[in-house]
Amino acid sequence: MTNNSRRRFINRIVGGSLGMSAFPSLAFAGRKDRSYAVQLKNLPVIDEVDICVLGGSCTGVFAAIRASRLRAKVAIIEKQNAFGGVATHALVNIWHSIYDAEFKQQIIAGLTTETMERLARRNAVVKTSNNHSKAFTFNSQELKIELDEMVLESNIHPYLHTLFSEPFFDEDKRLTGIIVDNKSGRGIIKAKYFIDATGDGDLCQRLGLDTYAHDLIQPPTTCAHFEGLNIEKVNNLLKEHREEFNIPDGFLWGSDLPGTNTFMMAGTRVYGVNCSVADDLTRAEMEGRRQIRAIMDMVRKYAPQEQPGLVALPSSIGIRETRHVRCRYQVTDHDALDGKRFEDAIANGSYRLDIHHQDKPGLTFMYLDGTQVYSRPGYPNVTSRWREDAGENTGFYQVPLRSLIPPKYNNLMIAGRMLDAQMIAFSGIRVMVNMNQLGEAAGVTSSLALHKNKAIHEVDSKDVRNELKKGGSIIV
Ligand SMILES: Cc1cc2nc3c(=O)[nH]c(=O)nc-3n(C[C@H](O)[C@H](O)[C@H](O)COP(=O)(O)OP(=O)(O)OC[C@H]3O[C@@H](n4cnc5c(N)ncnc54)[C@H](O)[C@@H]3O)c2cc1C
């Protein structure tokens, strides 16, 4: 093989446009490259589908279900042992309001309400009305089983314990497959369209697409299930003793797990990490667990009458934010704050903009009516305004379809927290009732592209909105 033909061959496998930094091992010509490329060429094709969804949180699952309901043959891959993402692996069991910010008009439905109705039939969800902090408190473990059923009912091919590792290209450098690793080994799943729902935008990053991180990435949190934990007591103890136990100043909250005596505590914070970096992720996991133990040690020392029992740790630290993918439109902070309406809107959201600070304790909530609240458990809230009271409230913000479509690769979309959004806009859009809608939109758009044999960006957003509406979503 000549040097040129070898380069062409490698380009075919990893894509000619990739920067070498994405695959440092391929930066060196020689025997190592050749054997690696030959290895890839000889990988078995384990599946061929219309649409492959990477990442199986509710975002990914809802993308897959919507696509399948529009007659696409779909596979979904998930590296963990169950679907649900942060809602299950990281134990975060709260979904927010499906009404506008004043609780007058319902703005969200679709698979979000369908899933909550299914959980309600299992007594696995508690509903709360007119509350900015929570609307549905569910049992994360029951959600895992429910999502299994929903995936199977939709005839989606599920791949659990399956990690996406690299893209696969045909001879014309088109993205035609993904390389996955699981218990059976390495293999290629071929597809016509791809939805990157990995949270971190792993496929986009491996494709060398333009990604970015905000200056202050929201910190990750290790949640935990406890019995006998008094959260008020913990917050009070933290005020006096956090330094002794090296527990960072943060924001400790939690919720009951419906149908059990268990309490989900979300109180740790690992600052200064980017969980899309392997070393940072490892450090964050271990530091999060250390903080859980430190909280228990503090309670045992200073409130020995309390007997908190650790019931379960998450199978993954809760990751709020890593990289974002540059798309055809970036949602600006003011798009969200001012509740801008978009012609190609595919999601509505009213969750307040909620900034988990990297550089100080507590949260800042920015409401669409112009109110701003700095909240730090154990201290009084500090209320101010981020804009003058104009006597009006747009009630909700929207996410345009373009913020899910990267400019390169005609058969690729993203869905999830890697969306293209400025920092404050992202801080509200990131919650699950919003992410769910992004997933549904990605599934519908990819199916329409498939049936019309079009590039993703050529699909008419009016058609997407119509299909979303027909499938039960509220499209305003
Ligand atoms: C501690 C914490 C508390 C929060 N509180 C709330 C709350 O109360 N309510 C709320 O609505 N939102 C909350 N959020 C925000 C919300 O949970 C996230 O923004 C949302 O879950 C992001 O969804 P996602 O689908 O983009 O990503 P994720 O939920 O992270 O899902 C990504 C999925 O892709 C899989 N994956 C990743 N890489 C690969 C790969 N290479 N191969 C295969 N699979 C892969 C992951 O295992 C995961 O299942 C919280 C977040 C955190 C961390």
PDB file of C-alpha atoms and ligand atoms in Angstrom, residues 53-60 77-96 133-134 136 138 159 161-165 180 196-203 206 218-223 253 264-268 316-321 351 354 356 415-419 426-436 438, ligand 1:
ATOM      1  CA  VAL A  53     -29.698   6.895  18.168  1.00  0.00           C
ATOM      2  CA  LEU A  54     -26.562   7.184  20.300  1.00  0.00           C
ATOM      3  CA  GLY A  55     -27.318   7.539  24.023  1.00  0.00           C
ATOM      4  CA  GLY A  56     -30.392   6.228  25.777  1.00  0.00           C
ATOM      5  CA  SER A  57     -31.577   8.875  28.227  1.00  0.00           C
ATOM      6  CA  CYS A  58     -35.229   9.840  27.863  1.00  0.00           C
ATOM      7  CA  THR A  59     -33.988  12.249  25.177  1.00  0.00           C
ATOM      8  CA  GLY A  60     -32.568   9.373  23.131  1.00  0.00           C
ATOM      9  CA  ILE A  77     -27.252   2.273  21.907  1.00  0.00           C
ATOM     10  CA  GLU A  78     -26.621   3.009  25.561  1.00  0.00           C
ATOM     11  CA  LYS A  79     -23.423   2.439  27.519  1.00  0.00           C
ATOM     12  CA  GLN A  80     -25.173   1.775  30.815  1.00  0.00           C
ATOM     13  CA  ASN A  81     -27.347  -1.214  31.745  1.00  0.00           C
ATOM     14  CA  ALA A  82     -30.647   0.694  31.434  1.00  0.00           C
ATOM     15  CA  PHE A  83     -32.248   3.636  29.690  1.00  0.00           C
ATOM     16  CA  GLY A  84     -33.010   6.983  31.290  1.00  0.00           C
ATOM     17  CA  GLY A  85     -29.702   8.869  31.533  1.00  0.00           C
ATOM     18  CA  VAL A  86     -29.505  11.316  34.424  1.00  0.00           C
ATOM     19  CA  ALA A  87     -33.108  10.451  35.436  1.00  0.00           C
ATOM     20  CA  THR A  88     -32.131   6.867  36.215  1.00  0.00           C
ATOM     21  CA  HIS A  89     -28.334   6.381  36.390  1.00  0.00           C
ATOM     22  CA  ALA A  90     -27.751   9.621  38.265  1.00  0.00           C
ATOM     23  CA  LEU A  91     -30.969   9.242  40.370  1.00  0.00           C
ATOM     24  CA  VAL A  92     -32.395  12.713  39.503  1.00  0.00           C
ATOM     25  CA  ASN A  93     -36.120  12.101  39.873  1.00  0.00           C
ATOM     26  CA  ILE A  94     -37.816  15.447  39.271  1.00  0.00           C
ATOM     27  CA  TRP A  95     -39.440  16.712  36.088  1.00  0.00           C
ATOM     28  CA  HIS A  96     -40.591  20.293  35.975  1.00  0.00           C
ATOM     29  CA  SER A 133     -39.273  23.574  41.686  1.00  0.00           C
ATOM     30  CA  LYS A 134     -41.090  20.389  40.747  1.00  0.00           C
ATOM     31  CA  PHE A 136     -43.434  15.240  38.823  1.00  0.00           C
ATOM     32  CA  PHE A 138     -40.952   9.823  40.175  1.00  0.00           C
ATOM     33  CA  TYR A 159     -28.235  -2.188  22.626  1.00  0.00           C
ATOM     34  CA  HIS A 161     -23.910  -2.022  27.723  1.00  0.00           C
ATOM     35  CA  THR A 162     -22.855  -0.742  24.317  1.00  0.00           C
ATOM     36  CA  LEU A 163     -20.435   2.145  23.984  1.00  0.00           C
ATOM     37  CA  PHE A 164     -20.170   4.282  20.871  1.00  0.00           C
ATOM     38  CA  SER A 165     -16.489   4.721  20.147  1.00  0.00           C
ATOM     39  CA  VAL A 180     -19.503   0.245  19.016  1.00  0.00           C
ATOM     40  CA  ASP A 196     -26.206  12.077  18.774  1.00  0.00           C
ATOM     41  CA  ALA A 197     -27.975  11.977  22.158  1.00  0.00           C
ATOM     42  CA  THR A 198     -24.880  11.196  24.222  1.00  0.00           C
ATOM     43  CA  GLY A 199     -25.211  14.371  26.291  1.00  0.00           C
ATOM     44  CA  ASP A 200     -21.544  15.136  25.615  1.00  0.00           C
ATOM     45  CA  GLY A 201     -21.887  15.129  21.816  1.00  0.00           C
ATOM     46  CA  ASP A 202     -19.421  12.246  21.531  1.00  0.00           C
ATOM     47  CA  LEU A 203     -20.207  11.494  17.881  1.00  0.00           C
ATOM     48  CA  ARG A 206     -15.214  12.380  17.077  1.00  0.00           C
ATOM     49  CA  GLN A 218     -22.147  23.890  35.627  1.00  0.00           C
ATOM     50  CA  PRO A 219     -20.594  21.481  38.158  1.00  0.00           C
ATOM     51  CA  PRO A 220     -21.520  17.782  38.370  1.00  0.00           C
ATOM     52  CA  THR A 221     -23.201  16.268  41.428  1.00  0.00           C
ATOM     53  CA  THR A 222     -23.192  12.775  42.902  1.00  0.00           C
ATOM     54  CA  CYS A 223     -26.687  12.044  44.194  1.00  0.00           C
ATOM     55  CA  TRP A 253     -31.580  19.572  48.032  1.00  0.00           C
ATOM     56  CA  MET A 264     -32.791  11.151  47.080  1.00  0.00           C
ATOM     57  CA  MET A 265     -30.162  13.655  48.161  1.00  0.00           C
ATOM     58  CA  ALA A 266     -28.462  15.902  45.605  1.00  0.00           C
ATOM     59  CA  GLY A 267     -25.909  17.794  47.624  1.00  0.00           C
ATOM     60  CA  THR A 268     -22.375  17.236  46.470  1.00  0.00           C
ATOM     61  CA  SER A 316     -22.939   7.639  37.099  1.00  0.00           C
ATOM     62  CA  ILE A 317     -22.234  11.047  38.582  1.00  0.00           C
ATOM     63  CA  GLY A 318     -24.902  13.548  37.497  1.00  0.00           C
ATOM     64  CA  ILE A 319     -23.400  15.634  34.722  1.00  0.00           C
ATOM     65  CA  ARG A 320     -25.052  18.981  34.114  1.00  0.00           C
ATOM     66  CA  GLU A 321     -22.925  20.235  31.269  1.00  0.00           C
ATOM     67  CA  TYR A 351     -38.327  26.265  33.736  1.00  0.00           C
ATOM     68  CA  ASP A 354     -31.150  28.301  36.901  1.00  0.00           C
ATOM     69  CA  HIS A 356     -25.405  26.520  39.294  1.00  0.00           C
ATOM     70  CA  ALA A 415     -30.573  16.035  20.856  1.00  0.00           C
ATOM     71  CA  GLY A 416     -29.766  16.870  24.447  1.00  0.00           C
ATOM     72  CA  ARG A 417     -27.702  19.082  26.678  1.00  0.00           C
ATOM     73  CA  MET A 418     -24.987  19.580  24.010  1.00  0.00           C
ATOM     74  CA  LEU A 419     -27.375  21.849  22.096  1.00  0.00           C
ATOM     75  CA  PHE A 426     -28.760  26.693  28.522  1.00  0.00           C
ATOM     76  CA  SER A 427     -29.223  26.864  32.290  1.00  0.00           C
ATOM     77  CA  GLY A 428     -33.012  26.674  31.847  1.00  0.00           C
ATOM     78  CA  ILE A 429     -33.351  24.696  28.622  1.00  0.00           C
ATOM     79  CA  ARG A 430     -31.236  21.835  30.024  1.00  0.00           C
ATOM     80  CA  VAL A 431     -34.002  20.370  32.224  1.00  0.00           C
ATOM     81  CA  MET A 432     -35.553  17.086  31.231  1.00  0.00           C
ATOM     82  CA  VAL A 433     -39.039  18.190  30.185  1.00  0.00           C
ATOM     83  CA  ASN A 434     -37.221  20.327  27.600  1.00  0.00           C
ATOM     84  CA  MET A 435     -34.634  17.727  26.607  1.00  0.00           C
ATOM     85  CA  ASN A 436     -37.456  15.223  26.065  1.00  0.00           C
ATOM     86  CA  LEU A 438     -35.573  17.883  21.678  1.00  0.00           C
TER      87      LEU A 438
HETATM   88  C1  LIG B   1     -27.443  16.572  39.791  1.00  0.00           C
HETATM   89  C2  LIG B   1     -28.363  17.048  38.721  1.00  0.00           C
HETATM   90  C3  LIG B   1     -29.605  17.499  39.064  1.00  0.00           C
HETATM   91  C4  LIG B   1     -30.495  17.893  38.088  1.00  0.00           C
HETATM   92  N1  LIG B   1     -31.750  18.236  38.437  1.00  0.00           N
HETATM   93  C5  LIG B   1     -32.692  18.263  37.494  1.00  0.00           C
HETATM   94  C6  LIG B   1     -34.049  18.239  37.847  1.00  0.00           C
HETATM   95  O1  LIG B   1     -34.403  18.258  39.020  1.00  0.00           O
HETATM   96  N2  LIG B   1     -34.960  18.193  36.839  1.00  0.00           N
HETATM   97  C7  LIG B   1     -34.589  18.210  35.528  1.00  0.00           C
HETATM   98  O2  LIG B   1     -35.439  18.127  34.655  1.00  0.00           O
HETATM   99  N3  LIG B   1     -33.298  18.264  35.175  1.00  0.00           N
HETATM  100  C8  LIG B   1     -32.340  18.250  36.112  1.00  0.00           C
HETATM  101  N4  LIG B   1     -31.033  18.204  35.765  1.00  0.00           N
HETATM  102  C9  LIG B   1     -30.639  18.396  34.347  1.00  0.00           C
HETATM  103  C10 LIG B   1     -30.955  17.203  33.481  1.00  0.00           C
HETATM  104  O3  LIG B   1     -30.946  16.026  34.221  1.00  0.00           O
HETATM  105  C11 LIG B   1     -29.977  17.075  32.303  1.00  0.00           C
HETATM  106  O4  LIG B   1     -29.744  18.324  31.705  1.00  0.00           O
HETATM  107  C12 LIG B   1     -30.565  16.147  31.259  1.00  0.00           C
HETATM  108  O5  LIG B   1     -30.760  14.881  31.841  1.00  0.00           O
HETATM  109  C13 LIG B   1     -29.657  16.033  30.064  1.00  0.00           C
HETATM  110  O6  LIG B   1     -30.214  15.057  29.215  1.00  0.00           O
HETATM  111  P1  LIG B   1     -29.374  14.414  28.055  1.00  0.00           P
HETATM  112  O7  LIG B   1     -30.231  13.392  27.429  1.00  0.00           O
HETATM  113  O8  LIG B   1     -28.788  15.459  27.193  1.00  0.00           O
HETATM  114  O9  LIG B   1     -28.109  13.753  28.776  1.00  0.00           O
HETATM  115  P2  LIG B   1     -27.978  12.530  29.770  1.00  0.00           P
HETATM  116  O10 LIG B   1     -29.154  12.396  30.663  1.00  0.00           O
HETATM  117  O11 LIG B   1     -26.626  12.711  30.378  1.00  0.00           O
HETATM  118  O12 LIG B   1     -27.976  11.253  28.818  1.00  0.00           O
HETATM  119  C14 LIG B   1     -26.928  10.889  27.973  1.00  0.00           C
HETATM  120  C15 LIG B   1     -27.033   9.374  27.766  1.00  0.00           C
HETATM  121  O13 LIG B   1     -26.078   8.963  26.788  1.00  0.00           O
HETATM  122  C16 LIG B   1     -25.338   7.842  27.280  1.00  0.00           C
HETATM  123  N5  LIG B   1     -24.016   7.917  26.646  1.00  0.00           N
HETATM  124  C17 LIG B   1     -23.108   8.911  26.783  1.00  0.00           C
HETATM  125  N6  LIG B   1     -22.031   8.666  26.042  1.00  0.00           N
HETATM  126  C18 LIG B   1     -22.266   7.492  25.412  1.00  0.00           C
HETATM  127  C19 LIG B   1     -21.506   6.722  24.487  1.00  0.00           C
HETATM  128  N7  LIG B   1     -20.299   7.115  24.061  1.00  0.00           N
HETATM  129  N8  LIG B   1     -22.037   5.560  24.049  1.00  0.00           N
HETATM  130  C20 LIG B   1     -23.264   5.145  24.470  1.00  0.00           C
HETATM  131  N9  LIG B   1     -24.018   5.832  25.347  1.00  0.00           N
HETATM  132  C21 LIG B   1     -23.525   7.004  25.796  1.00  0.00           C
HETATM  133  C22 LIG B   1     -25.310   8.063  28.785  1.00  0.00           C
HETATM  134  O14 LIG B   1     -25.055   6.877  29.487  1.00  0.00           O
HETATM  135  C23 LIG B   1     -26.719   8.612  29.041  1.00  0.00           C
HETATM  136  O15 LIG B   1     -27.660   7.597  29.214  1.00  0.00           O
HETATM  137  C24 LIG B   1     -30.096  17.859  36.715  1.00  0.00           C
HETATM  138  C25 LIG B   1     -28.826  17.437  36.365  1.00  0.00           C
HETATM  139  C26 LIG B   1     -27.963  17.026  37.351  1.00  0.00           C
HETATM  140  C27 LIG B   1     -26.639  16.500  36.950  1.00  0.00           C
END
